[in-house]
GROMACS .gro file of C-alpha atoms in nm:
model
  370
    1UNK     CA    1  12.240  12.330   9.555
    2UNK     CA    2  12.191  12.178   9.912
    3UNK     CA    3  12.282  11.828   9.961
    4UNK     CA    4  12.056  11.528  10.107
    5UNK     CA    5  12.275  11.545  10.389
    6UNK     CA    6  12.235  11.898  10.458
    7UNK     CA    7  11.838  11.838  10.469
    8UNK     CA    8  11.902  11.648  10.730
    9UNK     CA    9  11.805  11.276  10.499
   10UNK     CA   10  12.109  11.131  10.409
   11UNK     CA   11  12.113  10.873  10.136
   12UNK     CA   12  12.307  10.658  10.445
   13UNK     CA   13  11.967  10.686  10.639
   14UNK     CA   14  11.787  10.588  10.339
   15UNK     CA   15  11.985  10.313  10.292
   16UNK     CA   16  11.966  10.178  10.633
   17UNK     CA   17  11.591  10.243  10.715
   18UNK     CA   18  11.485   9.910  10.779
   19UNK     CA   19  11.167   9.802  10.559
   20UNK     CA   20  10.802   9.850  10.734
   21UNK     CA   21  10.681   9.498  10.976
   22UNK     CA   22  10.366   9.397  10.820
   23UNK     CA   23  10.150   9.060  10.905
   24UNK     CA   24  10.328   8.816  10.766
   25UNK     CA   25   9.950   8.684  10.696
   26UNK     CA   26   9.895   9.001  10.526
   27UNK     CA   27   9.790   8.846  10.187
   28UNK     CA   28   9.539   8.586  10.353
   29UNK     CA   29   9.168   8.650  10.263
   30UNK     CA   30   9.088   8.423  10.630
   31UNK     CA   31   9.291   8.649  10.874
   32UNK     CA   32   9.325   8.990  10.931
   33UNK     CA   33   9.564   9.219  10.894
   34UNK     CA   34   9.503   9.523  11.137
   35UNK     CA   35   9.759   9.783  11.217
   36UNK     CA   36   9.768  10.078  11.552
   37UNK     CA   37   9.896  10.330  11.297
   38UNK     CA   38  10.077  10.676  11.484
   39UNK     CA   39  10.208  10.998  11.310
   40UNK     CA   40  10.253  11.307  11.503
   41UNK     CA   41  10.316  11.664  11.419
   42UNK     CA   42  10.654  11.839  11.362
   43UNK     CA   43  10.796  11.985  11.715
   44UNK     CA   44  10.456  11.838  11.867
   45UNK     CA   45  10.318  12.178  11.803
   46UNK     CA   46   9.942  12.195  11.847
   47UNK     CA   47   9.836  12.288  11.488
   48UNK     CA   48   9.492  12.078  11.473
   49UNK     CA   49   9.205  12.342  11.560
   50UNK     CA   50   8.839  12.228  11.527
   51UNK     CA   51   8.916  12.299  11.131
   52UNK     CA   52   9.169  12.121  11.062
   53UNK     CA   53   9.053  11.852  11.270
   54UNK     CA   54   8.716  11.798  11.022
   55UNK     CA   55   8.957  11.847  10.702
   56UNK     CA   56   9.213  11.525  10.784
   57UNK     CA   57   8.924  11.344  10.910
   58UNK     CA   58   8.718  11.441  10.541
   59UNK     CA   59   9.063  11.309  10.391
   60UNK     CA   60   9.102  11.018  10.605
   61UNK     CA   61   8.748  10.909  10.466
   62UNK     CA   62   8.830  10.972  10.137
   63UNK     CA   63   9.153  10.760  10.107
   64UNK     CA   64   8.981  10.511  10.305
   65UNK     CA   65   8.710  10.466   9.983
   66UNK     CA   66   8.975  10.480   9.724
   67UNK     CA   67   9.222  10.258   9.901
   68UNK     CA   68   9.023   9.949  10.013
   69UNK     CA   69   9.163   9.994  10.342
   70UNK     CA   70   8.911   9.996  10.631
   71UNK     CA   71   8.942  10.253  10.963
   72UNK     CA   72   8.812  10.065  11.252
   73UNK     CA   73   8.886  10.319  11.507
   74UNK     CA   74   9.004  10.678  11.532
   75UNK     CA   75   9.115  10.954  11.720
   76UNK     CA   76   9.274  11.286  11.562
   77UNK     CA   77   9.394  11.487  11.870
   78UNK     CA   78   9.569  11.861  11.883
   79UNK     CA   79   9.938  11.701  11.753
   80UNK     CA   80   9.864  11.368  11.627
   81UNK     CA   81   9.609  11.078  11.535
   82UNK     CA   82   9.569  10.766  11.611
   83UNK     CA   83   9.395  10.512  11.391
   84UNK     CA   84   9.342  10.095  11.359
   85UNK     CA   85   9.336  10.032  11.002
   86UNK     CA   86   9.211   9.700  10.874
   87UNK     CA   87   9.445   9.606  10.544
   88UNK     CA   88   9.280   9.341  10.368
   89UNK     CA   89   9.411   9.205  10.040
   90UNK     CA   90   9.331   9.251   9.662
   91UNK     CA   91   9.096   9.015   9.555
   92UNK     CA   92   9.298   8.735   9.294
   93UNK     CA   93   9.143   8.862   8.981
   94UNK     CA   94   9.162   9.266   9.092
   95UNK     CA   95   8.870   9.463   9.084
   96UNK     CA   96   8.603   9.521   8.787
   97UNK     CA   97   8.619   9.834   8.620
   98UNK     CA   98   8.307   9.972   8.792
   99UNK     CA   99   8.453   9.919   9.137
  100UNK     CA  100   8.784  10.106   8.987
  101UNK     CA  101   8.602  10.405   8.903
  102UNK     CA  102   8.398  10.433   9.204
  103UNK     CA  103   8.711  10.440   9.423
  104UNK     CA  104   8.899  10.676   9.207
  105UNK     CA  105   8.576  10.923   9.274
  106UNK     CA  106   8.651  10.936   9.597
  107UNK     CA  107   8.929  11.153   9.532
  108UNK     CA  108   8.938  11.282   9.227
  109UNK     CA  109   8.690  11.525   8.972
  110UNK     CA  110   8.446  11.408   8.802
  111UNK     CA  111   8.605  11.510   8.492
  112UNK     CA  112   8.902  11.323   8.576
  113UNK     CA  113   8.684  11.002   8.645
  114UNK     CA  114   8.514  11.077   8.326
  115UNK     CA  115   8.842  11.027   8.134
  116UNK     CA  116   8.954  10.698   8.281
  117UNK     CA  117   8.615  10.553   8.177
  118UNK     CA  118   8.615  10.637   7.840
  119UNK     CA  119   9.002  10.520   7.835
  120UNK     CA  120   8.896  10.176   7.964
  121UNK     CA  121   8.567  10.176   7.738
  122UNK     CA  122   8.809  10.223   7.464
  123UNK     CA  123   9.052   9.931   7.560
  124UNK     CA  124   8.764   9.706   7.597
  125UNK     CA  125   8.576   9.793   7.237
  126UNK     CA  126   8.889   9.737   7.068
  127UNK     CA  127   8.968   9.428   7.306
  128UNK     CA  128   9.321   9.550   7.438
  129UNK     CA  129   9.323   9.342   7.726
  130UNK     CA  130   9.689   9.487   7.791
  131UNK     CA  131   9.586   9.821   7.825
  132UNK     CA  132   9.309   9.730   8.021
  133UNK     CA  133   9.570   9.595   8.279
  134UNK     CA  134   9.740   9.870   8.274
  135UNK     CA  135   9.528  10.144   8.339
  136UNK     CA  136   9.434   9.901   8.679
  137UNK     CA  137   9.783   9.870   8.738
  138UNK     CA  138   9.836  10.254   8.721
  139UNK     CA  139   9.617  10.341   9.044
  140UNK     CA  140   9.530   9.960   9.193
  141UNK     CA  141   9.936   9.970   9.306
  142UNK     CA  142   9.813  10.244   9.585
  143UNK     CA  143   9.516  10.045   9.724
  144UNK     CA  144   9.464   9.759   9.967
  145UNK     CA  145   9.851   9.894  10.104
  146UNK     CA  146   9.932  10.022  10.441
  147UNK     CA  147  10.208  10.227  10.385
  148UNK     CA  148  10.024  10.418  10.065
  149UNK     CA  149   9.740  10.441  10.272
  150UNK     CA  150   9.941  10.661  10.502
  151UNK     CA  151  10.176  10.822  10.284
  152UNK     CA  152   9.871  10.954  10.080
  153UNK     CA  153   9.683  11.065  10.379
  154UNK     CA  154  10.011  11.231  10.475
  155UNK     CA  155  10.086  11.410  10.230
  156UNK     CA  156   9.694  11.529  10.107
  157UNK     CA  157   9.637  11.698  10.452
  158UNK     CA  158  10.001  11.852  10.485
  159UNK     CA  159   9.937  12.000  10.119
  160UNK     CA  160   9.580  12.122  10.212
  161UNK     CA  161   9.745  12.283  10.546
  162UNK     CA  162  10.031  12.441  10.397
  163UNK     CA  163   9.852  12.601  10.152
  164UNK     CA  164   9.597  12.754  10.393
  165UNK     CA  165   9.836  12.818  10.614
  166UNK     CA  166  10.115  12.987  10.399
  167UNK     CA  167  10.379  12.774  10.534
  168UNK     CA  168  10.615  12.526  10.356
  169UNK     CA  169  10.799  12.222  10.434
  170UNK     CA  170  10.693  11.875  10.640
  171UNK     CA  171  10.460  11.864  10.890
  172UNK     CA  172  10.485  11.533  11.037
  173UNK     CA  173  10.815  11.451  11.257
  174UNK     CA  174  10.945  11.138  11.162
  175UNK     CA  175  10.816  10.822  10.974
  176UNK     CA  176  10.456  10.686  11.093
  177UNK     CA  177  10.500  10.425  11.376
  178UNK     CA  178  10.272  10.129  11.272
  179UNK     CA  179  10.139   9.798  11.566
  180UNK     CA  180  10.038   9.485  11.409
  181UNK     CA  181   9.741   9.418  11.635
  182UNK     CA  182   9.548   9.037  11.643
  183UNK     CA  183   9.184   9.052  11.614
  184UNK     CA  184   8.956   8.963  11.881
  185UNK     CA  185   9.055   9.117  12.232
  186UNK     CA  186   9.374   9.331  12.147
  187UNK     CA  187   9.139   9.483  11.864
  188UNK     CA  188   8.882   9.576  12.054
  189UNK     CA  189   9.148   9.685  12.350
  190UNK     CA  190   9.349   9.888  12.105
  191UNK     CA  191   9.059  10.073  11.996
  192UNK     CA  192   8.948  10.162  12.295
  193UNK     CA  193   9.280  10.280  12.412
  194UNK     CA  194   9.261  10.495  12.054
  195UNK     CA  195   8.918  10.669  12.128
  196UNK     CA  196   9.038  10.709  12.510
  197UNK     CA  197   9.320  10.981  12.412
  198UNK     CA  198   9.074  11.262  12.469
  199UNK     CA  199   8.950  11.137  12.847
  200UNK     CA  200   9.339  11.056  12.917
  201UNK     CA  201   9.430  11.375  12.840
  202UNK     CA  202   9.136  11.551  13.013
  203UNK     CA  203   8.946  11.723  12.749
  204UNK     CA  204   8.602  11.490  12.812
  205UNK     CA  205   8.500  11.284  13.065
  206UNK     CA  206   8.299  11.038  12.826
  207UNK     CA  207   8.461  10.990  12.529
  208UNK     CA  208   8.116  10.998  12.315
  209UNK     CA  209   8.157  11.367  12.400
  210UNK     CA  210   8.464  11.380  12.152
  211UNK     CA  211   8.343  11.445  11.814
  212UNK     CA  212   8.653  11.358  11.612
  213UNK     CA  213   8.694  11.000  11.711
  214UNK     CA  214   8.555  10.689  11.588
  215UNK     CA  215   8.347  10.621  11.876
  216UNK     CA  216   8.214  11.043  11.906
  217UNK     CA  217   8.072  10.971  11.542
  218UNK     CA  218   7.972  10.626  11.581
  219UNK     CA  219   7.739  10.771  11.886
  220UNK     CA  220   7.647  11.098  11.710
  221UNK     CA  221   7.656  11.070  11.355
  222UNK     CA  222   7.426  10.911  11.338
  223UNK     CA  223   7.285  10.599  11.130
  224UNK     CA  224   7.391  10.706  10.813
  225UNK     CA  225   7.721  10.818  10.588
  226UNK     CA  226   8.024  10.824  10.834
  227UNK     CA  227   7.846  10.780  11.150
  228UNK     CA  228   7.738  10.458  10.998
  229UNK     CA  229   8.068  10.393  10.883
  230UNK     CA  230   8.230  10.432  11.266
  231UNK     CA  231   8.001  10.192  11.355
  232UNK     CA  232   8.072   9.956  11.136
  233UNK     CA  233   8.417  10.008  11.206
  234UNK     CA  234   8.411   9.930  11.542
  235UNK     CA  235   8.197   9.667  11.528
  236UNK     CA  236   8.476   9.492  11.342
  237UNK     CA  237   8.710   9.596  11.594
  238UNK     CA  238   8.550   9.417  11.890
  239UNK     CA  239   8.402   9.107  11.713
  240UNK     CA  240   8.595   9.032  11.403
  241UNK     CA  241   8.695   8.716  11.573
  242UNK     CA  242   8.372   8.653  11.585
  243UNK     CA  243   8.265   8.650  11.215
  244UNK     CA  244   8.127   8.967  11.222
  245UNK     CA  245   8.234   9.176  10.900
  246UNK     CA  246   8.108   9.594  10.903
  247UNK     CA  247   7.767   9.550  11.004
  248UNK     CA  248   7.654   9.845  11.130
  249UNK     CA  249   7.311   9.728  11.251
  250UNK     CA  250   7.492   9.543  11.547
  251UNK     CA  251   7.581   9.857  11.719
  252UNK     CA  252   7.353   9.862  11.961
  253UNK     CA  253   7.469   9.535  12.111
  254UNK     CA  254   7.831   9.554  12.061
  255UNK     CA  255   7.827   9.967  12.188
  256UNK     CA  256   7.772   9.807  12.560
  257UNK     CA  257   8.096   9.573  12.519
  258UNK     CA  258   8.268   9.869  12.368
  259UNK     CA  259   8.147  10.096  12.698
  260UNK     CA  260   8.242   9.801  12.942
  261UNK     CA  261   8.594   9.789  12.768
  262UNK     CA  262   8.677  10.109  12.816
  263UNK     CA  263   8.568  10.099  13.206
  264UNK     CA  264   8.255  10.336  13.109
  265UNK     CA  265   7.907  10.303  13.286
  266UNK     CA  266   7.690  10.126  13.052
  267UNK     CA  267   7.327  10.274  12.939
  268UNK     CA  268   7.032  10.148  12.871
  269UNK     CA  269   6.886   9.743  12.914
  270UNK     CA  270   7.122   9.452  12.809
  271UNK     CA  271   6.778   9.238  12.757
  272UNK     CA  272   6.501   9.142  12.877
  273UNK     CA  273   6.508   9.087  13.291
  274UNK     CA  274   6.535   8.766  13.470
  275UNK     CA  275   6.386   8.716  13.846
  276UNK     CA  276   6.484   8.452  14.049
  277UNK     CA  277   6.364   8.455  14.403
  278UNK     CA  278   6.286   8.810  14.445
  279UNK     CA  279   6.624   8.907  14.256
  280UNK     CA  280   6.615   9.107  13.914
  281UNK     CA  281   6.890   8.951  13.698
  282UNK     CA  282   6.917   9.144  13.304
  283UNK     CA  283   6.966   8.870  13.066
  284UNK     CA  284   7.302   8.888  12.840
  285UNK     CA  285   7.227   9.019  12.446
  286UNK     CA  286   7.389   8.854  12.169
  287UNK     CA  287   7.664   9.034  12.188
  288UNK     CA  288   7.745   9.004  12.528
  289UNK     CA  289   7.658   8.597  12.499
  290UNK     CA  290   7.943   8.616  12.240
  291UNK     CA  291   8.157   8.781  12.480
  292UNK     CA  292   8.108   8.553  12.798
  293UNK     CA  293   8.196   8.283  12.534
  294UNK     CA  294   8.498   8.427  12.497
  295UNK     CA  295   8.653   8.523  12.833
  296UNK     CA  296   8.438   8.306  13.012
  297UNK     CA  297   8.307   8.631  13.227
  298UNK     CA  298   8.033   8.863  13.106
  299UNK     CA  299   8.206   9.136  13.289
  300UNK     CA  300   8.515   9.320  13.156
  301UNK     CA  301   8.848   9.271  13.387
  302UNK     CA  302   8.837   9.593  13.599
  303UNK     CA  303   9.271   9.572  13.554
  304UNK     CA  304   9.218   9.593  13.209
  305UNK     CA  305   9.006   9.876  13.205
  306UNK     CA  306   9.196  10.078  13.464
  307UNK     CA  307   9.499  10.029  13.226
  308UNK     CA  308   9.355  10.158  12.942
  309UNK     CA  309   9.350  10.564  13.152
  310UNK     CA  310   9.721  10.558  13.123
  311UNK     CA  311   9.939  10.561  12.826
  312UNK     CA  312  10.083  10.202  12.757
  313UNK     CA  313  10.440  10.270  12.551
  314UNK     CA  314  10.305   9.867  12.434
  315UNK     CA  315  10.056   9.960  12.224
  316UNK     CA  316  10.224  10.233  12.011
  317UNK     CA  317  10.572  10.075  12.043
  318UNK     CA  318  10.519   9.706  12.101
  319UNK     CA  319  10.603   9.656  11.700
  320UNK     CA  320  10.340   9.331  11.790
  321UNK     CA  321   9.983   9.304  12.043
  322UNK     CA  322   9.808   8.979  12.098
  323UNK     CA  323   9.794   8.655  12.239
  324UNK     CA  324  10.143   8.490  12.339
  325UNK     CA  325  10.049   8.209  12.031
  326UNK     CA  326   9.973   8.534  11.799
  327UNK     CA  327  10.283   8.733  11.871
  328UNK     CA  328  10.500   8.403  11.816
  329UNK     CA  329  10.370   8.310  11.473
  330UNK     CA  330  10.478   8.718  11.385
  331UNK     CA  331  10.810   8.649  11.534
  332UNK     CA  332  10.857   8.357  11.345
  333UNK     CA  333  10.688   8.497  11.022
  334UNK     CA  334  10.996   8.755  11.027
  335UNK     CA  335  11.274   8.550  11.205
  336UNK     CA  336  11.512   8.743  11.005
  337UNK     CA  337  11.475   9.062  11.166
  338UNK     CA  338  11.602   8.909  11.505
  339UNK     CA  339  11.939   8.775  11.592
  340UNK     CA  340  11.989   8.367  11.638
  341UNK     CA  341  12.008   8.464  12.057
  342UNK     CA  342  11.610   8.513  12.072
  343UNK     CA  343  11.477   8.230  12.096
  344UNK     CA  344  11.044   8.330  12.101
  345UNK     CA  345  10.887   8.626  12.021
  346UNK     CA  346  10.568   8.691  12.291
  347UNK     CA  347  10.724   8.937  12.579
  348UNK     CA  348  10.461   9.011  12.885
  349UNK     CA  349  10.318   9.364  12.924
  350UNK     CA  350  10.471   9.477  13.269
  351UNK     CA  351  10.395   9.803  13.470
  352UNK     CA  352  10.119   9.988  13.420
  353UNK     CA  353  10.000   9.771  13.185
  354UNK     CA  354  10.040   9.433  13.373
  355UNK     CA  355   9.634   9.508  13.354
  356UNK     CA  356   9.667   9.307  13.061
  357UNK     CA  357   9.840   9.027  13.213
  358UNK     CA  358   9.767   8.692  13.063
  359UNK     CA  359   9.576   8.774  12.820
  360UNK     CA  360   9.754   9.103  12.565
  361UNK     CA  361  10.157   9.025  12.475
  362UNK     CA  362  10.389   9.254  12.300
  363UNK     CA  363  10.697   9.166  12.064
  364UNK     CA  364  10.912   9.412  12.249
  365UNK     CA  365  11.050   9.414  12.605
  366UNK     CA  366  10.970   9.806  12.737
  367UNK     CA  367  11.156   9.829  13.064
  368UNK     CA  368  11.091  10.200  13.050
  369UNK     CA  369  10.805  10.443  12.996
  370UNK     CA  370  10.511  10.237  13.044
   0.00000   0.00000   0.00000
């Protein structure tokens, strides 16, 4: 029999792996927890075809609606994905039992469904409240959770693509990398870095053109099932900090600060047209009037943009994006993982992504790679 060692996972390494960063806010119904998540495929071989490109995005979905979790943005490319996950918390008093089985149809049969309801119809004729509980506890432990978001995504598609495949063993190369992002401007930055991989590596010019992203469905899906769902998503993404929860029907406004972000020619009318002495002037939408609130310009920053063409080693290894105020209150959320020499937490973005400058900070110094 072949040791742990001789797999190449030592117990030592097990030991020693250091327990996943997550928002130290991460329980807080106010603030949002929102994570650049980053797996990639054994070897970096190019495995995902068109196929298997549909299938992890059908599981993706489905976790999503059992989980709790929420994908904001997306990007599944030929060796690895990209995707900002909203974690929000479990409400105090759980969930009710009809909310339970609804999620636990997202990924399993009917039948199986069928069986957990007449379990908990059981519990609650006979008033065990106990066993109630615990037929929550046995599948609520693996929702509203980042890392059993992941680890079930993982493992679903690497089952489905063994199996069709004829292969056996891991698929992924290491353990997913995972960015705790702030809401607001690194969220909406972040995801449009995510649904750029396809332009940056020169497989589209427009990223709408890319159907297996979040912003290829949210523009061709349509305004129903999943393409609804992107749009909601991103909606979030860019104007969480705003108030705005998944409302889909605010796509049409906040699509043309999405486009601006990610340095894209915008299309069609911002609003009705303003002329002042001979001058057409297009009046600001809501969105946009939200935006110029924000940053004080109604016009993206053309550094920021230009940045976003160019892999930024920040935003999939900065452990931390956001404001300098944001990255500080992580650093001092989880002063234990640092030594009593560091002092702060917020690090300027330097290099190619000095585009950022002022307004995105990371919790790691990159002197390299960016």
């Amino acid at each position: 029999m072949k040791s742990a060692c001789h797999l190449g996972f030592g117990w030592q390494d097990r030991a020693m792996r250091r327990a996943r960063w997550l928002a130290p806010w991460k329980d807080s119904a106010v603030k949002p927890a929102m994570y650049h998540c980053i797996s990639r495929v054994v070897d970096r071989r190019f495995v995902f075809g068109a196929g298997e490109r549909e299938k992890f995005r059908m599981f993706m979905r489905m976790q999503e609606n059992f989980s709790g979790c929420r994908v904001l943005s997306y990007c599944i490319m030929s060796n690895h994905f990209h995707l900002l996950l909203e974690v929000p918390p479990m409400s105090a008093g759980g969930i009710p039992d009809e909310e339970l089985l609804k999620r636990l149809s997202a990924i399993y049969t009917e039948a199986a469904v069928a069986v957990v309801a007449k379990e908990l119809a059981d519990a609650r004729k006979t008033g065990n409240q106990s066993h109630v509980e615990e037929i929550h506890a046995r599948y609520s432990y693996r929702m509203h959770n980042l890392s059993e978001f992941m680890k079930a995504l993982l493992i679903r598609f690497t089952r489905w693509f063994n199996r069709t495949q004829n292969r056996r063993g891991t698929l992924w190369e290491e353990r997913f990398k995972s960015v705790i992002v702030e809401s607001g401007i690194a969220a909406r930055t972040m995801a449009a870095y995510i649904d750029l991989n396809p332009v940056r590596a020169g497989i589209v010019a427009d990223p709408a053109e890319y159907r297996w992203s979040s912003y290829g469905e949210a523009v061709g899906g349509g305004t129903k099932g999943n393409g609804k769902k992107a749009r909601a998503g991103l909606v979030r993404a860019c104007m969480s900090h705003q108030g705005c929860g998944f409302e889909a029907e605010k796509w049409q406004e906040v699509s043309r600060i999405y486009r601006r972000a990610m340095g894209l020619a915008l299309v069609g009318k911002s609003g009705r047209a303003q002329v002042e002495k001979g001058v057409v002037r297009p009046q600001m939408n809501t969105a946009e009037a939200l935006e110029h609130g924000v940053t004080d310009t109604p016009l993206a920053g053309i550094g920021m943009a230009a940045m976003l063409r160019h892999r930024v080693r920040y935003f999939t290894d900065g452990a931390v994006i956001g404001s300098k105020a944001f990255v500080n209150e992580a650093f001092a959320g989880a002063r234990e993982r640092f030594t009593a020499k560091r002092k702060d937490g917020a690090r300027a973005m330097r290099g190619g992504a000095s585009g950022a400058k002022g307004l995105l900070w990371s919790m790691r110094d990159l002197r390299t790679g960016v």
